């Protein structure tokens, strides 16, 4: 028997096992993309994108309206904050409309479709009545409300077409009539052409383009066949060509696409100075209030060309931020329309998304010199209460639809209310412990106990 000199048994040393291979480190870009994909797939993503994106666009628009309109107001012998105060009032009223629309059930939205359409048509007809309608910048599409307040009924015609068209197509889909091309076109296309006729009587072709885009969006969502879609597009193209050829002003706007010189007659003055404003902004801009073009050089600096002033004062970073917000809003609207099982929600969400996206593309494309100047405001951003109010109501529609998704509704129901809960002495754990005890006590009672 072997042993150590001290009489103790020898110490057995543990056999070293080979070290397990370390797992390979995950690529940080892959990890980031995985987290972003999970965030996009959450039930409340569309809800937060619509609510947060529209709020940021509106707030930034108020800031830029205040900055871009000061010189114009002073030139008109008005206080510098005149246009800002009017836009702020419209934003507050619009916030109330947004909240009301976001809390309305879908049935109430459908019930409002016909009254809103009838009201919009009535007001658009009143525009042509002498003494009631008034012309602004050559377009007879305004109604004076007294004082400095005016209303443009054609802006409400967009909302009317979305709601009424969505309700009409949903009813026909329930009855399985959309497979017939007559039911798909009638009465949707004649009603849209009636709205277009009332708009074009006032000479507002920009709003007419947006209404046409909404019509095509609804037909595409309804599954219109290609030949039918192309046929309606060809008719609209022919009518648009005739309207453009009949107006020298509209022809000049098409000639100014991509213009870098104003021309001998100055017909491209606005387009060229819009490019000057964007080019002088650089990456981070000259600072809020430091625009040079708004000092009488750039017409409509606080309305149609507010994006150019944004580029001059906030630079490329500011313009890309605005584009990102509109892209997020458009993505959220498409997601709401694609995930719902309710046909009315799908058509209405798709129509609102088409409306806002098309109008933003047309406005920004005109400022960049890629499209003709159509005279349409940037949604939620440009000055104009008549455009802001129906747009914010439409945003409320999207919020209501995003909240009504089954997964989003379940996620909202799981949340505990933050206010009105009984708090114990245990700090942050008090409310949760108290709620748990209350549920246990309620479960222990019999059905007849009080």
PDB file of C-alpha atoms in Angstrom, residues 39-53 328-329 331-337 339 395 398-399 401-403 405 408:
ATOM      1  CA  UNK A  39     -40.372  45.896 -32.674  1.00  0.00           C
ATOM      2  CA  UNK A  40     -42.114  46.265 -36.047  1.00  0.00           C
ATOM      3  CA  UNK A  41     -44.114  43.097 -35.406  1.00  0.00           C
ATOM      4  CA  UNK A  42     -45.538  44.253 -32.080  1.00  0.00           C
ATOM      5  CA  UNK A  43     -49.317  44.724 -31.996  1.00  0.00           C
ATOM      6  CA  UNK A  44     -49.213  48.427 -31.076  1.00  0.00           C
ATOM      7  CA  UNK A  45     -46.507  49.474 -33.551  1.00  0.00           C
ATOM      8  CA  UNK A  46     -48.951  50.954 -36.071  1.00  0.00           C
ATOM      9  CA  UNK A  47     -50.853  52.743 -33.297  1.00  0.00           C
ATOM     10  CA  UNK A  48     -47.725  54.431 -31.938  1.00  0.00           C
ATOM     11  CA  UNK A  49     -46.408  55.288 -35.408  1.00  0.00           C
ATOM     12  CA  UNK A  50     -49.642  56.988 -36.441  1.00  0.00           C
ATOM     13  CA  UNK A  51     -50.092  58.845 -33.163  1.00  0.00           C
ATOM     14  CA  UNK A  52     -46.448  59.837 -32.693  1.00  0.00           C
ATOM     15  CA  UNK A  53     -45.712  60.556 -36.355  1.00  0.00           C
ATOM     16  CA  UNK A 328     -43.538  55.972 -41.085  1.00  0.00           C
ATOM     17  CA  UNK A 329     -47.083  57.318 -41.284  1.00  0.00           C
ATOM     18  CA  UNK A 331     -46.163  52.395 -43.543  1.00  0.00           C
ATOM     19  CA  UNK A 332     -48.460  52.344 -40.517  1.00  0.00           C
ATOM     20  CA  UNK A 333     -51.490  53.083 -42.667  1.00  0.00           C
ATOM     21  CA  UNK A 334     -50.630  50.270 -45.076  1.00  0.00           C
ATOM     22  CA  UNK A 335     -50.133  47.919 -42.134  1.00  0.00           C
ATOM     23  CA  UNK A 336     -53.548  48.773 -40.694  1.00  0.00           C
ATOM     24  CA  UNK A 337     -55.208  48.256 -44.067  1.00  0.00           C
ATOM     25  CA  UNK A 339     -54.048  43.314 -41.292  1.00  0.00           C
ATOM     26  CA  UNK A 395     -55.600  60.592 -38.772  1.00  0.00           C
ATOM     27  CA  UNK A 398     -56.369  55.548 -38.650  1.00  0.00           C
ATOM     28  CA  UNK A 399     -55.806  55.626 -34.886  1.00  0.00           C
ATOM     29  CA  UNK A 401     -58.605  51.395 -36.806  1.00  0.00           C
ATOM     30  CA  UNK A 402     -55.161  50.653 -35.340  1.00  0.00           C
ATOM     31  CA  UNK A 403     -56.666  50.355 -31.839  1.00  0.00           C
ATOM     32  CA  UNK A 405     -57.044  45.333 -34.325  1.00  0.00           C
ATOM     33  CA  UNK A 408     -53.759  45.696 -30.365  1.00  0.00           C
TER      34      UNK A 408
END
